[in-house]
Coordinates of C-alpha atoms and ligand atoms in Angstrom, one line a residue:
X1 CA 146.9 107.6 50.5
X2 CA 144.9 105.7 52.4
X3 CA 141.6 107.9 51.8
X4 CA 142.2 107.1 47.4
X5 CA 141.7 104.2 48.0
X6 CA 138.2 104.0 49.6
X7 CA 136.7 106.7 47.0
X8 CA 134.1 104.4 45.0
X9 CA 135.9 103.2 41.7
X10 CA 132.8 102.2 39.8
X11 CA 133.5 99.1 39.1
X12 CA 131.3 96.9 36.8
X13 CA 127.7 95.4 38.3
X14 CA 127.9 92.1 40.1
X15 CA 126.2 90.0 37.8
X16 CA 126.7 86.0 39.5
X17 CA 126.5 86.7 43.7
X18 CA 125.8 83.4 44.5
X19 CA 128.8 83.2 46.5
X20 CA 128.1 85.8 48.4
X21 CA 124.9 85.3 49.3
X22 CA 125.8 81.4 50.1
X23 CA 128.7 82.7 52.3
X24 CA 125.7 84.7 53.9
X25 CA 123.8 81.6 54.6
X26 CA 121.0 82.9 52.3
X27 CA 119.1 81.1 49.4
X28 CA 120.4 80.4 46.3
X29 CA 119.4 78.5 42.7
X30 CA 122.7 76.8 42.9
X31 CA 125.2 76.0 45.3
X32 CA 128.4 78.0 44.2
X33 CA 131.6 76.5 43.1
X34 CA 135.5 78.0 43.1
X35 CA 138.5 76.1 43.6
X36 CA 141.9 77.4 45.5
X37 CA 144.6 77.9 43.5
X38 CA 142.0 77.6 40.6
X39 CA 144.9 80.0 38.4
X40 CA 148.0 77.4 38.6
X41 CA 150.1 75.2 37.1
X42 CA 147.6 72.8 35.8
X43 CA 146.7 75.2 33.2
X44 CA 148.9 75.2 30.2
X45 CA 148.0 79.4 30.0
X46 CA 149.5 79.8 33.0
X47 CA 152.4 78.3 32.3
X48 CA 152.9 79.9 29.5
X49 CA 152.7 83.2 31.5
X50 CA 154.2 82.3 33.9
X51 CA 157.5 80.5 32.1
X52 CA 160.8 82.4 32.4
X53 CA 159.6 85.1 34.9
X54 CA 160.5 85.0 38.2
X55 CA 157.7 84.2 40.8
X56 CA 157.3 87.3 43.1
X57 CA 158.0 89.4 40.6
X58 CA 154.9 88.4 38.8
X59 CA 152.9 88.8 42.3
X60 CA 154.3 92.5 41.7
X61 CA 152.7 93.0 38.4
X62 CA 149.2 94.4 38.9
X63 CA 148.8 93.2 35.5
X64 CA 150.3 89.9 35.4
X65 CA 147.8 88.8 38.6
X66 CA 144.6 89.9 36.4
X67 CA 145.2 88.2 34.0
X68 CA 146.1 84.7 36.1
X69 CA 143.2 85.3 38.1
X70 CA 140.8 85.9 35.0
X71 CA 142.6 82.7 33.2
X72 CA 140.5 79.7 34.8
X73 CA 137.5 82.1 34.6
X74 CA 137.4 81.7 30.5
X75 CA 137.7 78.1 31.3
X76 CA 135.0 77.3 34.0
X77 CA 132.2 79.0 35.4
X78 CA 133.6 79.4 38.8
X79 CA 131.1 81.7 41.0
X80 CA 134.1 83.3 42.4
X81 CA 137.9 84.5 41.7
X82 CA 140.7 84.8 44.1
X83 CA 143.3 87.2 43.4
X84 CA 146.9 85.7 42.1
X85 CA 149.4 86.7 44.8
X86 CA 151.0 84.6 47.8
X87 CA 150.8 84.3 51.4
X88 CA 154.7 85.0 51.9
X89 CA 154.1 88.8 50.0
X90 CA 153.4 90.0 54.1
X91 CA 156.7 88.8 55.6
X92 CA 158.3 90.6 52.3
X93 CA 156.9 93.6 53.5
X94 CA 158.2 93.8 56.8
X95 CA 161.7 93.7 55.6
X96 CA 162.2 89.6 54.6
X97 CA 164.1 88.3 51.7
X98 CA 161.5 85.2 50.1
X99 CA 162.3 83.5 46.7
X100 CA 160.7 81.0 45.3
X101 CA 163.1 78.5 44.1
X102 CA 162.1 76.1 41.4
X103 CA 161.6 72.6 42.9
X104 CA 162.2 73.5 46.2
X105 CA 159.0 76.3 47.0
X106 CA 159.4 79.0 48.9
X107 CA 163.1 79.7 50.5
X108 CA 164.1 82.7 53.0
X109 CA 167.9 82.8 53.0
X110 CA 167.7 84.4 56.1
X111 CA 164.5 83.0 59.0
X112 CA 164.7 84.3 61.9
X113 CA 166.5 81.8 64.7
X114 CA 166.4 83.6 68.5
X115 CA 163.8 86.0 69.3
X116 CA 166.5 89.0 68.8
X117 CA 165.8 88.3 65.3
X118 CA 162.0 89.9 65.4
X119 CA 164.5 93.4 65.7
X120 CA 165.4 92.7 61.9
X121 CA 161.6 93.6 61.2
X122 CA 159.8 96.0 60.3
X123 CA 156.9 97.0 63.1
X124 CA 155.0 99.6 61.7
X125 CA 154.7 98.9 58.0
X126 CA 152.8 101.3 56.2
X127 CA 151.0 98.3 53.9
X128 CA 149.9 101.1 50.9
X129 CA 153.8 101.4 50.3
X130 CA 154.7 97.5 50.4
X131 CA 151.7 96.0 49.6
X132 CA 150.1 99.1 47.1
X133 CA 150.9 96.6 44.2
X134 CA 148.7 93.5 45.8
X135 CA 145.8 96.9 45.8
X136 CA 146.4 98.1 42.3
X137 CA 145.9 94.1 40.9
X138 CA 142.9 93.8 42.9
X139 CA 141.4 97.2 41.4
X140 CA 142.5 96.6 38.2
X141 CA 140.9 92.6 38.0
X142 CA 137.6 94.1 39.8
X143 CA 137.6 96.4 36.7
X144 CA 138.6 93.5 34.1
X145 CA 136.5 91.0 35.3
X146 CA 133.6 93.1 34.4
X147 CA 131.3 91.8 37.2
X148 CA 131.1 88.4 36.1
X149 CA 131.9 87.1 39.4
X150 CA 133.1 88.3 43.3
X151 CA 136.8 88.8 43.6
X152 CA 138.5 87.2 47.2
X153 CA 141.6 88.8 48.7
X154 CA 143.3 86.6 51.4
X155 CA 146.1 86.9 53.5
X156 CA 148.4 84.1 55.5
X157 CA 147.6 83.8 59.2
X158 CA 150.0 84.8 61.9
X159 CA 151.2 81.2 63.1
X160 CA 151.3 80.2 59.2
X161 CA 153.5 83.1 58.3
X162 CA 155.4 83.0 61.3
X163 CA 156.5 79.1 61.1
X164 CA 157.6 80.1 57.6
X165 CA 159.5 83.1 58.4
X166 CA 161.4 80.8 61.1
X167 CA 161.9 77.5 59.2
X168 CA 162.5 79.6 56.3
X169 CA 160.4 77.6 53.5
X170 CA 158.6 74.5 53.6
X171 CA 159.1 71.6 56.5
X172 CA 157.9 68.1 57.5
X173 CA 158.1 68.3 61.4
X174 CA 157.9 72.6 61.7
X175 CA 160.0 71.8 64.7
X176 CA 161.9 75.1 64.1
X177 CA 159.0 77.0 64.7
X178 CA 157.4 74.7 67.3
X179 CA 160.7 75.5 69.1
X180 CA 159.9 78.7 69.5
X181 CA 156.0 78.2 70.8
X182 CA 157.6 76.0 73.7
X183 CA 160.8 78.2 74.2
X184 CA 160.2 81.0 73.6
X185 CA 156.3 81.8 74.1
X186 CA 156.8 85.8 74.5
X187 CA 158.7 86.2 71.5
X188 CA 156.4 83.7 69.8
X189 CA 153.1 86.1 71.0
X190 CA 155.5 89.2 70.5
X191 CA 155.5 88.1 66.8
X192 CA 152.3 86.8 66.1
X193 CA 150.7 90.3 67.3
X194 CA 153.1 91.9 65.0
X195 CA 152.1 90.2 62.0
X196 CA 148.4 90.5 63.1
X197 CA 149.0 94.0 63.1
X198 CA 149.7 93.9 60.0
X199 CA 147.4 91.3 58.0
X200 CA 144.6 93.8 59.3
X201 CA 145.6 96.6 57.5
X202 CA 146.6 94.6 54.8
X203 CA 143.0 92.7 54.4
X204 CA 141.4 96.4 55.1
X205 CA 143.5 97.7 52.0
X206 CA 142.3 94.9 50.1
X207 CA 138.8 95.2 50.1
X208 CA 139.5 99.2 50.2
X209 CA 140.9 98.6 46.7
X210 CA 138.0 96.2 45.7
X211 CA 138.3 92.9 47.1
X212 CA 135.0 91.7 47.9
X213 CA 134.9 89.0 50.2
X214 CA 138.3 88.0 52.3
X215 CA 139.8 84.2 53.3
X216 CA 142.6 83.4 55.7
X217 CA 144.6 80.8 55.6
X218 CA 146.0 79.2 58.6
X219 CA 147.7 76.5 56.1
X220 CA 150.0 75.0 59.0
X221 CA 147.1 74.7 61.8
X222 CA 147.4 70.9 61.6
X223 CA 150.9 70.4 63.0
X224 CA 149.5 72.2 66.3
X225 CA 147.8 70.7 69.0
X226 CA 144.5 71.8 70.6
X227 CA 146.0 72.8 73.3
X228 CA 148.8 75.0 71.2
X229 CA 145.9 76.2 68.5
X230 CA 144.0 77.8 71.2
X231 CA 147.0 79.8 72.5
X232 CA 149.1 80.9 69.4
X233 CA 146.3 80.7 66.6
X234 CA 142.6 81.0 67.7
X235 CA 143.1 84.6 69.6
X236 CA 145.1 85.9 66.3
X237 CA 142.2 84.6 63.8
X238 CA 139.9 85.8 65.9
X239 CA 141.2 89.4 66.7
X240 CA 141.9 89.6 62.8
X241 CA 138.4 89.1 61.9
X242 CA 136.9 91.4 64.5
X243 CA 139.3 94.1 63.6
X244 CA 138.7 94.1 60.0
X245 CA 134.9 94.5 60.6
X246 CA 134.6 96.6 63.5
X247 CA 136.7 98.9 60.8
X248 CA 134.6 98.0 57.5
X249 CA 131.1 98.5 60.2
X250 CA 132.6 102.3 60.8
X251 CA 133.0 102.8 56.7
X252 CA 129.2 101.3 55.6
X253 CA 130.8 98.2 54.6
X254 CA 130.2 94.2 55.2
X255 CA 132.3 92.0 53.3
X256 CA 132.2 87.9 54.1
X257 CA 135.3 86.3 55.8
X258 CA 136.6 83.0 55.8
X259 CA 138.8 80.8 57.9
X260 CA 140.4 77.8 56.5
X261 CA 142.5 76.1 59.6
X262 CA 143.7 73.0 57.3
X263 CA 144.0 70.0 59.6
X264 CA 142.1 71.8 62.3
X265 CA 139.2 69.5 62.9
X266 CA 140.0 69.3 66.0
X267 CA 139.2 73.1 66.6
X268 CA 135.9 73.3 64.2
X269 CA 133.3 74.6 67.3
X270 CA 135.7 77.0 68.2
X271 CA 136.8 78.0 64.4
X272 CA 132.7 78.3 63.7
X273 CA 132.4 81.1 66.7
X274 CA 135.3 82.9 65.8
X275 CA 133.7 86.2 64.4
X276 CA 134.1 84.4 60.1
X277 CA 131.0 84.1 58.1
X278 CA 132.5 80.9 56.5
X279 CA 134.6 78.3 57.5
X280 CA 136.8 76.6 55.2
X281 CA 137.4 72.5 55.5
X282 CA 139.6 69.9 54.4
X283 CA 139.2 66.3 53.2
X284 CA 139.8 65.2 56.5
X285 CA 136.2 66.1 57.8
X286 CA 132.9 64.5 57.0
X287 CA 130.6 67.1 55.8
X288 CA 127.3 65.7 57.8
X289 CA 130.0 66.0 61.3
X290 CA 130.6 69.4 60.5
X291 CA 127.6 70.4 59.8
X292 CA 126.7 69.1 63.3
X293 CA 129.2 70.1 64.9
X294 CA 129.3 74.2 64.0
X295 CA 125.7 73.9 64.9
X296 CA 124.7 75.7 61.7
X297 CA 126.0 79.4 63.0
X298 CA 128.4 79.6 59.7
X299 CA 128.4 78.5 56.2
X300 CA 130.7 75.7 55.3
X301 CA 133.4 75.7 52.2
X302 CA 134.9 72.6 50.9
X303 CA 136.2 69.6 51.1
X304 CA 136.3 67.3 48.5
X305 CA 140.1 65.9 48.6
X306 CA 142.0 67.4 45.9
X307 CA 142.8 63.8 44.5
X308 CA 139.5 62.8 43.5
X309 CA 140.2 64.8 40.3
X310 CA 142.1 62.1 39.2
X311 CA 139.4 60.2 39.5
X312 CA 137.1 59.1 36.0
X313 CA 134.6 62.0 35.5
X314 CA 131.4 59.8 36.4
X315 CA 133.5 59.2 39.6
X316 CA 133.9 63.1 40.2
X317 CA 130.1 63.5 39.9
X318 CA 128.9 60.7 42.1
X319 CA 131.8 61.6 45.0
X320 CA 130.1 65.6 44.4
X321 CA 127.0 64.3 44.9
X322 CA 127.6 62.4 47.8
X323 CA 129.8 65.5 49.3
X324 CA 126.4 67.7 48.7
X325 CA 124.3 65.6 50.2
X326 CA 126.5 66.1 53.1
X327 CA 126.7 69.6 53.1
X328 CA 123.0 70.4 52.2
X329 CA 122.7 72.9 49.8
X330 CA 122.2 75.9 51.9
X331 CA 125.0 77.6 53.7
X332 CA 127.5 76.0 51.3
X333 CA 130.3 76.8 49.1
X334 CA 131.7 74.0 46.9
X335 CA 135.4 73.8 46.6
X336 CA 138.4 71.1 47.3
X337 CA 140.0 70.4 50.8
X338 CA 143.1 72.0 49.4
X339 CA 144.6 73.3 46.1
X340 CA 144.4 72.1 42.8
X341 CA 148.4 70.2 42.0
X342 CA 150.0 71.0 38.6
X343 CA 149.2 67.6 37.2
X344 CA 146.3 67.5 37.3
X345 CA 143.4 67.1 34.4
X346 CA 141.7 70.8 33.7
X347 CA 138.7 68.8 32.3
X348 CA 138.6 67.1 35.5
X349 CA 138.3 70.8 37.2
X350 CA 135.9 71.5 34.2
X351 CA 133.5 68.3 35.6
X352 CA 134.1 69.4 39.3
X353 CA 132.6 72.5 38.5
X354 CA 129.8 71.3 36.5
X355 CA 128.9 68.8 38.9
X356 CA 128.3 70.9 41.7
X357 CA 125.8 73.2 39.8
X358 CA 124.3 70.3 38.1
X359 CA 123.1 68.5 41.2
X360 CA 122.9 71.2 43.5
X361 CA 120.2 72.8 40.7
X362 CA 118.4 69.2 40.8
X363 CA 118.1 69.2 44.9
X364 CA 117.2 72.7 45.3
X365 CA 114.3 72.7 42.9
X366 CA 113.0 69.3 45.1
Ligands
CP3_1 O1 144.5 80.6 42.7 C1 144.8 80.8 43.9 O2 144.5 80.1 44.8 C2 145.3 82.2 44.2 C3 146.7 82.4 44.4 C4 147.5 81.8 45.5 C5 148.8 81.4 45.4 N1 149.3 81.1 46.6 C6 149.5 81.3 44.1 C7 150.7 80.5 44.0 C8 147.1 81.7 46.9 C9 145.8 81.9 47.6 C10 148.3 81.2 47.6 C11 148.4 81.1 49.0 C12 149.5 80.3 49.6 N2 150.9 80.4 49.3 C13 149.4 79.5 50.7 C14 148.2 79.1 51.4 C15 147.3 78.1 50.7 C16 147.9 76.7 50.9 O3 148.3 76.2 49.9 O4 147.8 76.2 52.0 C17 150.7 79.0 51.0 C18 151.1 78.0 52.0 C19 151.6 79.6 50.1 C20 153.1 79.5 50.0 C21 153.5 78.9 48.7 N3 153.5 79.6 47.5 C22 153.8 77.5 48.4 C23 153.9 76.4 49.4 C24 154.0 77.5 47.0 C25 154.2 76.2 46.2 C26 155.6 76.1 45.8 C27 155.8 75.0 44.6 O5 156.8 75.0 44.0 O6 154.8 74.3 44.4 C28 153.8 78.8 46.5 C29 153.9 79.1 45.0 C30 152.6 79.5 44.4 N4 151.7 80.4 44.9 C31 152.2 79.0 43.1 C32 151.0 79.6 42.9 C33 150.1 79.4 41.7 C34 153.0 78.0 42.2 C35 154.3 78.5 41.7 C36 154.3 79.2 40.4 O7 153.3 79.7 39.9 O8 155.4 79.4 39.9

């Protein structure tokens, strides 16, 4: 129940909070450095793990997620782990088919098409049934990673999950589920709240079960329009993050948020007021704008564009540098605009890493 799940677990000591503290906006001797989708493809560990087993099926393996999450940790000393498991694992719950079909990503055989669709789903889903194994992999990797560093959760946003629940995988245009925003805009709000409803019990079980600081990713924000982020995303990020603390305030507890709108730098005043500690950034903003432009209210995570790992090492180092000098060194968590890609070097991830401790050390001690 849900009560189990919020009895302390005593977990190993924190040793490295850097991230936290960073994602608080307070001082640290280094800035601190994780990647997404740090456990992935690139690594031939994972692969090896991963090879012959089915994709979801591995996200339901409390065991199988701690040790891909721990796996780029005996590599690299990232200042923080996310826990292995996928977006799509919250339209799953309420009552979707998702596979993930080799060389083509995630496929739903059946997206919804008309709003009578949203009847196929489940409303009240009780998330320690669907979701308990996503709580038992984060308990068990807070216990595994013996307090070497903070553990994220995460969840999809509504408008991300929803456009993939109605184009039914991945898409160019997302004109099926733009469809719906400009056709339908009740049934669009209708399903939005629904899934909010349920991302904030599901990010409330995960740090109930150990997760330790929370991102959301609002993947598809860039194929929407000001205009259309303020309607269908902004209120849902928003009301997400409030919810989650007013509840975690009521229990003693304050864990760090983040938002990472990809392609929303047209929203980033209203994404840096929207109740997250940090928000995240892609390659497409220039660290010294967005600084300026969130006015220094949150701390900043990003950017560097995924790509410059394929980049000579020397090259890595000076584009860190420059990306830090950006940044500043305060308020600032290191990591890429987006995720890692399969092919790319882990040494390179190895210098990324390096790089930002390295110089960020040298500029705070000045
Ligand atoms: O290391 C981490 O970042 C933690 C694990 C993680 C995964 N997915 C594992 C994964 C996280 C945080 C996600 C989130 C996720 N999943 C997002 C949001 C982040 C983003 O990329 O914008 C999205 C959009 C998804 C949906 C999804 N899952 C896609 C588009 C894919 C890629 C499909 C492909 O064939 O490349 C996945 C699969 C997936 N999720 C993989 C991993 C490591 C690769 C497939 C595999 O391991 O077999």
């Amino acid at each position: 129940s849900k009560n189990d799940l919020i009895l302390p677990k005593d977990f190993p000591q924190l040793k490295n909070d850097t991230f936290l503290r960073a994602a608080r906006g307070e001082e640290t001797e280094h800035v601190p450095v994780w990647c997404m989708r740090q456990a992935g493809r690139y690594l031939p560990e994972f692969r090896e793990s991963r090879a012959g087993k089915d994709f979801f099926e591995t996200c339901q393996s409390p065991e199988a997620c701690c040790e891909l999450t721990l796996q780029p940790l005996r590599r690299f000393p990232f200042d923080a782990a996310i826990i292995f498991s996928d977006i799509l694992v919250v339209p799953q719950a309420m009552g979707m088919d998702v596979q993930m079909v080799a060389g083509k990503g995630p496929t739903f055989p059946e997206p919804l098409k008309e709003p009578e669709d949203l009847q196929r789903l489940q409303v009240k889903v009780d998330t320690d049934k669907e979701l308990g194994y996503v709580f038992r992999a984060i308990t068990l990797t807070r216990h595994k990673i013996e307090g070497k560093v903070p553990l994220i959760g995460f969840s999809g946003a509504p408008w991300t999950l929803m456009s993939y629940m109605i184009e039914g995988g991945g898409s160019n245009t997302h004109s099926k589920a733009k469809r719906w925003l400009y056709q339908h805009p009740e049934a669009s709000h209708m399903l939005l709240k629904m899934l909010t409803d349920v991302i904030v019990e599901y990010l409330l079980g995960q740090v109930a079960a150990g997760a330790q600081a929370l991102q959301v990713f609002e993947s598809h924000a860039g194929i929407l329009g000001p205009a259309e982020f303020k309607e269908f995303s902004l209120p849902y990020l928003r009301d997400i993050a409030r919810r989650v603390k007013d509840k975690l305030k009521e229990a003693g507890q304050d864990v760090p948020m983040i938002v990472f709108a990809k392609d929303a730098h047209y929203a980033l005043e209203e994404l840096s007021q929207s109740n997250y500690e940090v928000v995240g950034l892609d390659w497409t903003i220039d660290p010294l704008s967005a600084r300026e432009r969130t006015g220094g209210k949150v701390s900043l995570q990003g950017n560097m564009d995924p790509c410059a790992l394929y980049a000579p090492k020397e090259r890595i180092s000076d584009i860190v540098k420059k990306m830090l000098e950006g940044f500043g060194t305060r308020g600032y968590i290191a990591n890429l605009g987006h995720g890692v890609y399969p092919d790319m070097e882990p040494e390179n991830i190895g210098a990324f890493v390096e790089a930002v401790h390295q110089h960020s050390k040298q500029m705070i001690k000045q």
